[in-house]
XYZ file of C-alpha atoms in Angstrom:
446
model
C 119.836 116.658 135.451
C 121.423 114.094 137.722
C 119.780 110.738 138.198
C 119.729 108.774 141.468
C 118.793 105.256 140.437
C 119.500 101.581 140.903
C 116.738 100.311 138.623
C 117.596 98.519 135.432
C 115.446 100.627 133.117
C 113.560 103.861 132.875
C 110.131 104.276 134.459
C 109.066 106.437 131.571
C 109.080 103.464 129.215
C 106.991 101.275 131.452
C 103.204 101.027 131.039
C 100.629 99.341 133.288
C 99.763 95.750 132.350
C 96.691 95.030 130.290
C 93.697 93.042 131.442
C 92.484 89.904 129.733
C 90.276 92.030 127.484
C 93.206 94.154 126.388
C 92.126 97.299 128.240
C 94.391 99.056 130.737
C 92.907 98.359 134.140
C 93.097 101.975 135.285
C 91.393 103.400 132.179
C 87.662 104.045 132.139
C 85.439 105.055 129.270
C 82.541 107.439 129.454
C 79.989 106.836 132.251
C 77.255 104.390 131.256
C 73.755 103.643 132.531
C 75.066 101.691 135.511
C 76.874 104.819 136.721
C 73.623 106.763 136.448
C 71.740 104.086 138.418
C 74.424 104.154 141.086
C 74.200 107.933 141.288
C 70.416 107.755 141.660
C 70.747 105.177 144.471
C 73.211 107.416 146.295
C 71.040 110.481 145.757
C 67.964 108.670 147.087
C 69.914 107.590 150.158
C 71.182 111.120 150.762
C 67.670 112.501 150.254
C 66.308 110.078 152.830
C 68.998 111.096 155.306
C 68.340 114.793 154.713
C 64.620 114.270 155.241
C 64.787 111.886 158.180
C 67.748 113.288 160.100
C 67.808 116.921 159.032
C 67.658 118.200 162.603
C 70.816 116.247 163.496
C 72.891 117.969 160.780
C 74.005 121.547 160.423
C 74.337 123.438 157.156
C 77.924 122.328 156.512
C 77.180 118.671 157.217
C 74.394 118.743 154.653
C 76.833 120.126 152.078
C 79.326 117.386 152.956
C 76.625 114.750 152.495
C 75.689 116.060 149.049
C 79.344 116.318 148.084
C 79.871 112.722 149.212
C 77.248 111.572 146.700
C 79.217 113.141 143.845
C 82.538 111.853 145.171
C 81.235 108.303 145.651
C 79.745 108.328 142.146
C 83.069 109.395 140.660
C 84.997 106.792 142.662
C 82.518 104.098 141.619
C 83.067 105.021 137.977
C 86.843 105.057 138.411
C 86.939 101.669 140.146
C 83.863 99.499 139.610
C 84.477 96.995 142.446
C 84.075 99.899 144.869
C 80.445 100.270 143.794
C 79.684 96.689 144.731
C 81.389 97.180 148.074
C 79.417 100.340 148.859
C 76.107 98.729 147.922
C 76.855 95.577 149.951
C 77.916 97.593 153.006
C 74.850 99.834 152.746
C 72.549 96.791 152.629
C 74.295 95.092 155.565
C 74.328 98.269 157.665
C 70.697 98.938 156.755
C 69.761 95.439 157.910
C 71.588 96.049 161.189
C 69.759 99.346 161.709
C 66.422 97.606 161.108
C 67.318 94.824 163.522
C 68.265 97.349 166.182
C 65.101 99.374 165.831
C 65.506 101.903 168.609
C 66.833 99.443 171.183
C 70.594 99.134 171.563
C 70.093 96.181 173.903
C 69.078 94.008 170.959
C 72.793 93.659 170.150
C 72.910 90.798 172.668
C 69.516 89.322 171.762
C 69.410 89.133 167.957
C 71.624 86.470 166.382
C 72.733 88.497 163.348
C 73.614 91.486 165.509
C 75.407 89.511 168.177
C 77.573 87.476 165.831
C 77.778 89.455 162.582
C 76.534 93.007 162.236
C 76.894 94.870 165.522
C 79.879 97.168 165.261
C 82.092 95.182 167.623
C 81.229 91.855 165.956
C 81.847 93.216 162.463
C 85.177 94.771 163.448
C 86.265 91.517 165.086
C 85.459 89.729 161.832
C 87.452 92.369 159.979
C 90.490 91.744 162.192
C 90.305 87.957 161.853
C 89.883 88.109 158.077
C 92.819 90.479 157.633
C 95.099 88.125 159.571
C 93.876 85.109 157.571
C 94.335 87.064 154.338
C 97.938 87.807 155.296
C 98.627 84.088 155.753
C 96.981 83.242 152.439
C 98.951 85.870 150.543
C 102.229 84.489 151.883
C 101.201 80.925 151.094
C 100.327 82.233 147.637
C 103.950 83.257 147.100
C 104.889 79.578 147.119
C 101.562 78.167 145.921
C 99.898 80.706 143.598
C 96.539 78.920 143.686
C 96.108 80.120 147.283
C 96.696 83.805 146.471
C 93.157 84.389 145.208
C 91.859 83.443 148.668
C 93.953 86.256 150.132
C 92.180 88.704 147.841
C 88.757 87.316 148.714
C 89.473 87.463 152.450
C 90.775 91.025 152.154
C 87.568 92.091 150.419
C 85.607 90.296 153.146
C 87.578 92.119 155.821
C 86.933 95.481 154.187
C 83.222 94.675 153.892
C 83.066 93.766 157.594
C 85.045 96.809 158.682
C 83.074 99.348 156.659
C 79.797 97.785 157.799
C 80.991 97.887 161.404
C 81.882 101.564 161.155
C 78.506 102.469 159.644
C 76.654 100.512 162.313
C 78.813 102.062 165.045
C 77.718 105.491 163.817
C 74.098 104.487 164.338
C 74.838 102.853 167.696
C 76.203 106.141 168.977
C 72.934 107.889 168.164
C 70.972 105.110 169.868
C 73.012 105.670 173.034
C 71.950 109.295 173.143
C 71.588 112.361 170.919
C 74.824 113.836 172.275
C 76.854 110.656 171.697
C 76.180 110.070 168.005
C 79.103 111.100 165.767
C 81.120 109.873 162.830
C 83.345 107.077 164.205
C 86.760 108.619 163.567
C 87.264 110.354 166.896
C 89.542 108.113 168.987
C 92.434 105.695 168.694
C 90.235 102.598 168.338
C 88.179 104.075 165.526
C 91.071 105.542 163.552
C 92.961 102.234 163.667
C 89.955 100.649 161.963
C 89.903 103.517 159.465
C 93.636 103.145 158.804
C 93.284 99.410 158.152
C 90.394 99.900 155.746
C 92.004 102.711 153.760
C 95.310 100.872 153.410
C 93.534 97.686 152.309
C 91.385 99.474 149.739
C 94.346 101.211 148.143
C 96.201 97.910 148.040
C 93.249 96.156 146.378
C 93.107 98.924 143.788
C 96.795 98.507 142.937
C 96.481 94.724 142.993
C 93.853 94.905 140.277
C 95.540 97.668 138.309
C 98.918 95.931 138.143
C 97.505 92.386 137.950
C 99.657 90.997 140.766
C 98.877 89.485 144.168
C 102.509 89.044 145.208
C 102.500 92.323 147.168
C 99.568 91.280 149.325
C 101.701 89.574 151.939
C 103.866 92.666 152.368
C 101.062 95.234 152.591
C 98.850 93.030 154.754
C 101.686 92.766 157.289
C 101.263 96.398 158.287
C 97.463 96.014 158.300
C 97.665 92.889 160.454
C 99.971 94.741 162.844
C 97.340 97.462 163.128
C 94.567 94.933 163.772
C 96.636 93.156 166.431
C 97.113 96.482 168.171
C 93.402 97.153 167.727
C 92.421 93.864 169.369
C 94.865 94.364 172.233
C 93.649 97.920 172.747
C 89.985 96.912 172.667
C 90.278 94.039 175.125
C 92.773 95.536 177.581
C 91.442 99.100 177.644
C 87.759 98.496 176.835
C 88.402 100.924 173.986
C 85.575 99.665 171.780
C 83.016 101.509 173.925
C 81.507 104.595 172.289
C 82.489 107.704 174.239
C 81.203 111.303 174.124
C 83.228 113.734 172.046
C 85.464 116.253 173.718
C 84.309 119.813 172.902
C 87.040 120.490 170.316
C 85.924 117.469 168.250
C 82.281 118.504 168.059
C 82.706 119.955 164.603
C 81.903 119.140 161.010
C 85.595 119.685 160.248
C 86.288 116.224 161.668
C 84.398 114.594 158.795
C 86.902 116.080 156.342
C 90.193 116.377 158.206
C 90.470 112.885 159.701
C 89.664 110.814 156.569
C 92.018 112.939 154.451
C 94.742 112.544 157.070
C 94.404 108.761 157.149
C 94.450 108.447 153.393
C 97.905 109.928 153.785
C 98.887 107.545 156.582
C 97.499 104.544 154.706
C 99.205 105.251 151.395
C 102.504 106.139 153.083
C 102.370 102.775 154.868
C 101.550 100.985 151.625
C 104.472 102.712 149.897
C 106.826 101.635 152.691
C 105.835 97.984 152.364
C 106.200 98.167 148.587
C 109.633 99.664 149.236
C 110.388 96.660 151.442
C 109.313 94.364 148.600
C 111.503 96.358 146.200
C 114.563 95.785 148.366
C 113.767 92.070 148.713
C 113.430 91.847 144.938
C 116.668 93.724 144.379
C 118.615 91.532 146.812
C 116.936 88.298 145.748
C 120.133 86.782 144.415
C 122.657 88.299 146.800
C 124.503 86.021 149.184
C 125.953 88.827 151.311
C 124.151 89.390 154.598
C 126.138 92.610 154.982
C 124.062 94.101 152.160
C 120.884 92.836 153.839
C 121.792 94.191 157.285
C 120.261 97.689 156.813
C 116.988 96.136 155.634
C 116.916 93.724 158.567
C 117.636 96.548 161.047
C 114.836 98.680 159.602
C 112.449 95.735 159.789
C 113.382 95.157 163.437
C 112.872 98.853 164.216
C 109.389 98.701 162.707
C 108.624 95.652 164.854
C 109.895 97.291 168.028
C 108.135 100.624 167.460
C 104.843 99.605 169.155
C 106.816 98.444 172.208
C 108.560 101.806 172.407
C 105.143 103.447 172.530
C 104.240 101.544 175.682
C 104.333 103.841 178.704
C 103.467 101.343 181.455
C 106.057 98.661 180.894
C 106.194 95.927 178.285
C 103.659 93.119 178.583
C 104.096 89.537 177.407
C 101.819 90.357 174.452
C 104.250 92.870 173.025
C 107.300 90.727 173.701
C 105.651 87.951 171.677
C 104.642 90.483 169.019
C 108.232 91.693 168.711
C 109.625 88.162 168.582
C 107.171 87.046 165.899
C 107.831 90.230 163.938
C 111.583 89.679 163.934
C 111.064 86.068 162.842
C 108.836 87.235 159.980
C 111.391 89.788 158.801
C 114.162 87.208 159.065
C 112.045 84.597 157.277
C 111.311 86.985 154.396
C 115.009 87.703 153.976
C 115.873 84.011 154.209
C 113.341 83.186 151.497
C 114.156 86.260 149.411
C 115.186 84.289 146.296
C 111.788 82.584 145.927
C 109.875 85.700 146.956
C 111.825 87.851 144.483
C 110.791 85.587 141.607
C 107.113 86.004 142.509
C 107.262 89.794 142.811
C 106.640 92.050 139.804
C 109.520 93.907 138.175
C 111.491 96.601 139.949
C 109.958 99.173 137.604
C 106.442 98.170 138.626
C 107.317 98.251 142.329
C 108.961 101.656 141.955
C 105.908 102.977 140.097
C 103.477 101.772 142.771
C 105.653 103.284 145.501
C 105.725 106.632 143.699
C 102.001 106.704 143.005
C 101.128 105.802 146.598
C 103.359 108.535 148.029
C 102.079 111.097 145.525
C 98.445 110.372 146.436
C 99.234 110.297 150.146
C 101.120 113.572 149.959
C 98.241 115.290 148.156
C 95.695 114.158 150.754
C 98.048 114.836 153.671
C 98.527 118.382 152.357
C 94.757 118.883 152.180
C 94.381 117.390 155.663
C 97.002 119.765 157.061
C 95.260 122.784 155.543
C 91.887 121.587 156.845
C 93.451 121.003 160.247
C 94.729 124.577 160.329
C 91.272 125.905 159.445
C 89.698 123.682 162.092
C 92.237 124.897 164.674
C 91.387 128.491 163.859
C 87.702 127.716 164.307
C 88.183 125.786 167.562
C 91.133 127.517 169.241
C 91.405 130.875 167.469
C 94.803 130.215 165.819
C 95.769 128.415 162.628
C 99.041 127.033 163.997
C 100.327 126.763 167.563
C 103.316 124.429 167.176
C 101.457 121.768 169.120
C 103.492 118.493 169.073
C 101.010 116.865 166.686
C 101.160 119.846 164.355
C 104.954 119.867 164.477
C 105.238 116.165 163.652
C 102.617 116.475 160.922
C 104.865 119.131 159.395
C 107.880 116.798 159.716
C 105.949 114.040 157.898
C 104.886 116.507 155.204
C 108.434 117.782 154.713
C 109.789 114.219 154.536
C 107.522 113.227 151.661
C 107.796 116.639 150.000
C 111.547 116.079 149.890
C 111.053 112.516 148.560
C 108.842 113.766 145.729
C 111.126 116.712 144.981
C 114.138 114.420 144.694
C 112.213 112.075 142.410
C 110.765 114.704 140.099
C 113.758 117.036 139.983
C 116.726 114.708 140.553
C 115.417 111.381 139.268
C 115.321 109.566 142.613
C 114.682 105.880 141.955
C 115.421 102.426 143.224
C 117.178 101.441 146.422
C 117.525 104.896 147.970
C 113.867 105.688 147.297
C 112.791 102.381 148.849
C 114.907 102.836 151.979
C 113.613 106.397 152.299
C 110.011 105.148 152.094
C 110.721 102.621 154.867
C 112.274 105.277 157.101
C 109.241 107.423 156.309
C 107.025 104.770 157.894
C 108.973 105.125 161.153
C 108.447 108.889 161.067
C 104.777 108.517 160.149
C 104.259 105.917 162.887
C 105.584 108.285 165.513
C 103.417 111.136 164.225
C 100.373 108.845 164.192
C 100.814 107.187 167.562
C 103.970 108.183 169.390
C 103.120 111.872 169.736
C 99.926 111.001 171.591
C 101.854 108.797 173.995
C 104.881 110.934 174.787
C 104.124 114.542 173.889
C 100.974 115.846 175.506
C 99.176 118.544 173.605
C 95.918 119.695 172.117
C 95.700 116.604 169.891
C 96.314 113.927 172.546
C 93.019 112.063 172.280
C 94.423 108.530 172.590
C 96.055 106.894 175.567
C 97.719 103.554 176.153
């Protein structure tokens, strides 16, 4: 078997770091009483929803709700901080629902709704906290005492974003029985979903591998998404809740879209870890010729949102591009200090592999679910719609990456560059197809 590698040692010999108590951070023992209490809380909540809102759900949606209880219980056992997040978000969203009553107009009258817990306020807080967290993570590279604040702000951003999405779901129902739907139906909502999923996976890996040095890299792509989100909301009034188009009025959306964006989020995370890998590898090089491909890829990622503009380039995106290029250049200029703060190449390679493997699994499920949904909505499993075609291209790209790793020993520099190129492909499938290639899936417009 041939081996494609530029790492200094084998991945097989590397093991995840141990926590202060000596236990591997990813390993869990048997469920204890706290897991049972959490399950009971989730079951009570689901029972209340089934009793109170039964008429608003069909048979399949009720099954999804019950399945979500089991899934959330398992995830809470696997990663305990997620339980605290879910409980905190449920309490905050429940408070918002109580404050609303049955009057959506109270969003402008009640202090906590206006400034904290209405969906738009919470999502604005999410965006601000993500950007602040990015700054703190980068400061933490040079002053480690500041890195913990990046973690705290990221958790705060996730709390705000999840709460905002839950409250937005309720706000839709308050606007009218035909408007209420899970908030994953348009470009504004899925950008929030993308940011949250990417951040949660990063926080999981941060804890598992006991390092905060990757936060600045991963939060860059999340901050880019939130900047786009803010621009889109304020220039297109995109934060308004809109009725669903007929094809989206289906319980399939509750399964297909989240699975799809787990793929997008983990692929993006893997790309930024690949970027960190290349910075680490070239930390001591003095040749800018070797750094040129990395700089060009970074510039292409910065310019991609501008390419997606169909009505000319505004000053906002010119500034965005300029700042992005400066950030990429600054990272490469400071690569020696950054490289020392990053974990080993083996750790970075392992995170990149795990993220792509998880993303590929969920993206595969999402593609299958999408085909079933298409058959239900349009009478055909596959129609070579532009979105379907590019989803297949994304799938084939990461299938090839995993095949080369598992069968040919793909490692190191080539794997990292491939992951970065994959983000360009994924970005076009996520956003570019909707802008340039009209089709059955074109639900977002710029």
